[in-house]
DNA sequence: AGGCTCATGTAACCGGTTACATGATTAT
DNA sequence: ATAATCATGTAACCGGTTACATGAGCCT
């Protein structure tokens, strides 16, 4: 249940519509949290019912109306509560069907496993390339607290780069071991 | 939907009850796939309906009856199909509320963020310690294909160790940056 | 004419979590 | 006595995915 808190986090930077949120989530938070637009709209509804956010309908000419959401005082409190809450141990392991396949690779040939690992390396490279243009987007997002916020953005994107690099080295090690 | 395939994978090593599976899953696959016993029983039922596994009730003295499950031919086929199936891009990103908190840390003091990162480092260390005794369990599991299977077990546990180490270094870097 | 962007949703489904229920035996 | 182990499940819930629906305006 963290998408809700992600939404609160973005709204703490300023007013946004569900559409804006969907657009923002993907490029900035993609690595550590993916979000479908349908889910965002559902969460916004729930948050509104809990009075953690509120919205005003903004009429536009030549475009559909939009609901501009803003965070309430209660929402800010909840967001800060979540931020300071400890989530002990919940972020050490994760779900990866890829690693599960590696684990069960006795059941396939070494060639097939090597192929699988190579494909994984390609995926990593592609992902890394796609990551490049993100800083610009964050720049647009918060002009005021830009420099401060981008420090933490750097932290998470540093994590992503380190992770991808670690994966690559690991996969290469595996291939080398199999290749003998 | 990979728990089902994990079950098929373990059953390809030999017959097991739901209870055995639950016991096995946690220590071996914990890092890349966690499983609740309730979910395992549900999946077994589904797999049985799809004729991918079958079971025989084994009566025991002084203990409750158990259902010993084994994989069917159809199950083996499905397992191999899954194994060779490409899951492109699905394993690059992941969900982490911890990273989301880091991302939104403009909203808390640097001290608080450093504290959060330190707690994360402690979690990593604890997790690493708990990982140590696993090889023994795998040893018991498949006496025949032990050496082969343990190669792949090594791959995944190497991944886990590398990941934990990478996380540690990253967190220390963040703390250093904040500490100035 | 065709496709993209803006904008908000509904419906069906599903994998998974949490909590609870039961009951005998065995080890401390 | 008490707790742990063995063993299998049910029920309620929830976050999330996939697919689909709608419709105006703008760009090519």
PDB file of N, CA and C in Angstrom, chain A residues 77-119:
ATOM      1  N   UNK A  77      -0.019  15.086   7.244  1.00  0.00           N
ATOM      2  CA  UNK A  77       0.277  14.354   8.486  1.00  0.00           C
ATOM      3  C   UNK A  77       0.505  12.872   8.209  1.00  0.00           C
ATOM      4  N   UNK A  78      -0.418  12.315   7.433  1.00  0.00           N
ATOM      5  CA  UNK A  78      -0.314  10.897   7.101  1.00  0.00           C
ATOM      6  C   UNK A  78       0.966  10.618   6.322  1.00  0.00           C
ATOM      7  N   UNK A  79       1.280  11.502   5.409  1.00  0.00           N
ATOM      8  CA  UNK A  79       2.483  11.326   4.606  1.00  0.00           C
ATOM      9  C   UNK A  79       3.735  11.322   5.492  1.00  0.00           C
ATOM     10  N   UNK A  80       3.804  12.267   6.402  1.00  0.00           N
ATOM     11  CA  UNK A  80       4.963  12.352   7.302  1.00  0.00           C
ATOM     12  C   UNK A  80       5.022  11.165   8.255  1.00  0.00           C
ATOM     13  N   UNK A  81       3.849  10.709   8.671  1.00  0.00           N
ATOM     14  CA  UNK A  81       3.794   9.535   9.536  1.00  0.00           C
ATOM     15  C   UNK A  81       4.385   8.330   8.806  1.00  0.00           C
ATOM     16  N   UNK A  82       3.955   8.158   7.560  1.00  0.00           N
ATOM     17  CA  UNK A  82       4.445   7.046   6.747  1.00  0.00           C
ATOM     18  C   UNK A  82       5.954   7.145   6.541  1.00  0.00           C
ATOM     19  N   UNK A  83       6.406   8.366   6.286  1.00  0.00           N
ATOM     20  CA  UNK A  83       7.824   8.589   6.001  1.00  0.00           C
ATOM     21  C   UNK A  83       8.701   8.197   7.194  1.00  0.00           C
ATOM     22  N   UNK A  84       8.224   8.496   8.384  1.00  0.00           N
ATOM     23  CA  UNK A  84       9.037   8.230   9.576  1.00  0.00           C
ATOM     24  C   UNK A  84       8.833   6.823  10.127  1.00  0.00           C
ATOM     25  N   UNK A  85       7.819   6.162   9.637  1.00  0.00           N
ATOM     26  CA  UNK A  85       7.513   4.792  10.049  1.00  0.00           C
ATOM     27  C   UNK A  85       8.625   3.847   9.588  1.00  0.00           C
ATOM     28  N   UNK A  86       9.022   2.953  10.473  1.00  0.00           N
ATOM     29  CA  UNK A  86      10.084   2.038  10.058  1.00  0.00           C
ATOM     30  C   UNK A  86       9.492   0.846   9.322  1.00  0.00           C
ATOM     31  N   UNK A  87      10.122   0.479   8.223  1.00  0.00           N
ATOM     32  CA  UNK A  87       9.656  -0.706   7.510  1.00  0.00           C
ATOM     33  C   UNK A  87      10.747  -1.756   7.554  1.00  0.00           C
ATOM     34  N   UNK A  88      10.930  -2.277   8.747  1.00  0.00           N
ATOM     35  CA  UNK A  88      12.064  -3.156   8.992  1.00  0.00           C
ATOM     36  C   UNK A  88      12.002  -4.446   8.180  1.00  0.00           C
ATOM     37  N   UNK A  89      13.069  -4.682   7.474  1.00  0.00           N
ATOM     38  CA  UNK A  89      13.218  -5.946   6.777  1.00  0.00           C
ATOM     39  C   UNK A  89      12.368  -6.133   5.539  1.00  0.00           C
ATOM     40  N   UNK A  90      11.483  -5.213   5.283  1.00  0.00           N
ATOM     41  CA  UNK A  90      10.561  -5.424   4.169  1.00  0.00           C
ATOM     42  C   UNK A  90      11.211  -5.175   2.813  1.00  0.00           C
ATOM     43  N   UNK A  91      12.406  -4.606   2.810  1.00  0.00           N
ATOM     44  CA  UNK A  91      13.013  -4.276   1.528  1.00  0.00           C
ATOM     45  C   UNK A  91      14.294  -5.031   1.239  1.00  0.00           C
ATOM     46  N   UNK A  92      14.473  -6.146   1.888  1.00  0.00           N
ATOM     47  CA  UNK A  92      15.687  -6.908   1.643  1.00  0.00           C
ATOM     48  C   UNK A  92      15.485  -7.896   0.497  1.00  0.00           C
ATOM     49  N   UNK A  93      14.413  -8.646   0.543  1.00  0.00           N
ATOM     50  CA  UNK A  93      14.148  -9.579  -0.547  1.00  0.00           C
ATOM     51  C   UNK A  93      13.175  -8.988  -1.554  1.00  0.00           C
ATOM     52  N   UNK A  94      13.022  -9.655  -2.686  1.00  0.00           N
ATOM     53  CA  UNK A  94      12.009  -9.220  -3.639  1.00  0.00           C
ATOM     54  C   UNK A  94      11.572 -10.378  -4.521  1.00  0.00           C
ATOM     55  N   UNK A  95      10.576 -10.142  -5.325  1.00  0.00           N
ATOM     56  CA  UNK A  95      10.035 -11.191  -6.191  1.00  0.00           C
ATOM     57  C   UNK A  95      10.665 -11.085  -7.572  1.00  0.00           C
ATOM     58  N   UNK A  96      11.251 -12.164  -8.005  1.00  0.00           N
ATOM     59  CA  UNK A  96      11.854 -12.174  -9.325  1.00  0.00           C
ATOM     60  C   UNK A  96      11.698 -13.540  -9.953  1.00  0.00           C
ATOM     61  N   UNK A  97      10.837 -13.610 -10.953  1.00  0.00           N
ATOM     62  CA  UNK A  97      10.653 -14.886 -11.625  1.00  0.00           C
ATOM     63  C   UNK A  97      11.913 -15.249 -12.413  1.00  0.00           C
ATOM     64  N   UNK A  98      12.672 -14.217 -12.764  1.00  0.00           N
ATOM     65  CA  UNK A  98      13.929 -14.494 -13.472  1.00  0.00           C
ATOM     66  C   UNK A  98      14.888 -15.287 -12.588  1.00  0.00           C
ATOM     67  N   UNK A  99      15.062 -14.832 -11.345  1.00  0.00           N
ATOM     68  CA  UNK A  99      15.957 -15.550 -10.435  1.00  0.00           C
ATOM     69  C   UNK A  99      15.435 -16.947 -10.139  1.00  0.00           C
ATOM     70  N   UNK A 100      14.118 -17.070 -10.125  1.00  0.00           N
ATOM     71  CA  UNK A 100      13.547 -18.395  -9.902  1.00  0.00           C
ATOM     72  C   UNK A 100      13.915 -19.316 -11.055  1.00  0.00           C
ATOM     73  N   UNK A 101      13.901 -18.762 -12.252  1.00  0.00           N
ATOM     74  CA  UNK A 101      14.289 -19.570 -13.412  1.00  0.00           C
ATOM     75  C   UNK A 101      15.748 -19.988 -13.316  1.00  0.00           C
ATOM     76  N   UNK A 102      16.584 -19.065 -12.893  1.00  0.00           N
ATOM     77  CA  UNK A 102      17.998 -19.401 -12.725  1.00  0.00           C
ATOM     78  C   UNK A 102      18.131 -20.531 -11.706  1.00  0.00           C
ATOM     79  N   UNK A 103      17.400 -20.387 -10.616  1.00  0.00           N
ATOM     80  CA  UNK A 103      17.450 -21.383  -9.545  1.00  0.00           C
ATOM     81  C   UNK A 103      17.119 -22.782 -10.051  1.00  0.00           C
ATOM     82  N   UNK A 104      16.160 -22.867 -10.948  1.00  0.00           N
ATOM     83  CA  UNK A 104      15.709 -24.169 -11.458  1.00  0.00           C
ATOM     84  C   UNK A 104      16.362 -24.556 -12.786  1.00  0.00           C
ATOM     85  N   UNK A 105      17.491 -23.949 -13.081  1.00  0.00           N
ATOM     86  CA  UNK A 105      18.085 -24.168 -14.403  1.00  0.00           C
ATOM     87  C   UNK A 105      18.775 -25.520 -14.594  1.00  0.00           C
ATOM     88  N   UNK A 106      18.782 -26.374 -13.557  1.00  0.00           N
ATOM     89  CA  UNK A 106      19.273 -27.744 -13.787  1.00  0.00           C
ATOM     90  C   UNK A 106      18.441 -28.395 -14.862  1.00  0.00           C
ATOM     91  N   UNK A 107      17.210 -27.927 -14.982  1.00  0.00           N
ATOM     92  CA  UNK A 107      16.267 -28.551 -15.898  1.00  0.00           C
ATOM     93  C   UNK A 107      16.420 -28.127 -17.356  1.00  0.00           C
ATOM     94  N   UNK A 108      17.392 -27.254 -17.626  1.00  0.00           N
ATOM     95  CA  UNK A 108      17.623 -26.896 -19.024  1.00  0.00           C
ATOM     96  C   UNK A 108      19.125 -26.958 -19.299  1.00  0.00           C
ATOM     97  N   UNK A 109      19.468 -26.902 -20.563  1.00  0.00           N
ATOM     98  CA  UNK A 109      20.875 -27.015 -20.929  1.00  0.00           C
ATOM     99  C   UNK A 109      21.643 -25.758 -20.536  1.00  0.00           C
ATOM    100  N   UNK A 110      22.941 -25.909 -20.422  1.00  0.00           N
ATOM    101  CA  UNK A 110      23.787 -24.758 -20.074  1.00  0.00           C
ATOM    102  C   UNK A 110      23.710 -23.684 -21.151  1.00  0.00           C
ATOM    103  N   UNK A 111      23.552 -24.128 -22.392  1.00  0.00           N
ATOM    104  CA  UNK A 111      23.424 -23.174 -23.492  1.00  0.00           C
ATOM    105  C   UNK A 111      22.186 -22.306 -23.309  1.00  0.00           C
ATOM    106  N   UNK A 112      21.099 -22.964 -22.959  1.00  0.00           N
ATOM    107  CA  UNK A 112      19.845 -22.226 -22.753  1.00  0.00           C
ATOM    108  C   UNK A 112      19.977 -21.243 -21.603  1.00  0.00           C
ATOM    109  N   UNK A 113      20.624 -21.678 -20.545  1.00  0.00           N
ATOM    110  CA  UNK A 113      20.809 -20.795 -19.397  1.00  0.00           C
ATOM    111  C   UNK A 113      21.668 -19.591 -19.771  1.00  0.00           C
ATOM    112  N   UNK A 114      22.722 -19.861 -20.517  1.00  0.00           N
ATOM    113  CA  UNK A 114      23.587 -18.759 -20.952  1.00  0.00           C
ATOM    114  C   UNK A 114      22.813 -17.763 -21.824  1.00  0.00           C
ATOM    115  N   UNK A 115      21.951 -18.315 -22.655  1.00  0.00           N
ATOM    116  CA  UNK A 115      21.139 -17.467 -23.519  1.00  0.00           C
ATOM    117  C   UNK A 115      20.209 -16.579 -22.689  1.00  0.00           C
ATOM    118  N   UNK A 116      19.635 -17.186 -21.679  1.00  0.00           N
ATOM    119  CA  UNK A 116      18.737 -16.475 -20.770  1.00  0.00           C
ATOM    120  C   UNK A 116      19.476 -15.336 -20.077  1.00  0.00           C
ATOM    121  N   UNK A 117      20.672 -15.623 -19.634  1.00  0.00           N
ATOM    122  CA  UNK A 117      21.480 -14.619 -18.934  1.00  0.00           C
ATOM    123  C   UNK A 117      21.900 -13.493 -19.878  1.00  0.00           C
ATOM    124  N   UNK A 118      22.198 -13.847 -21.125  1.00  0.00           N
ATOM    125  CA  UNK A 118      22.563 -12.815 -22.107  1.00  0.00           C
ATOM    126  C   UNK A 118      21.396 -11.884 -22.374  1.00  0.00           C
ATOM    127  N   UNK A 119      20.218 -12.480 -22.493  1.00  0.00           N
ATOM    128  CA  UNK A 119      19.010 -11.675 -22.720  1.00  0.00           C
ATOM    129  C   UNK A 119      18.791 -10.726 -21.541  1.00  0.00           C
TER     130      UNK A 119
END
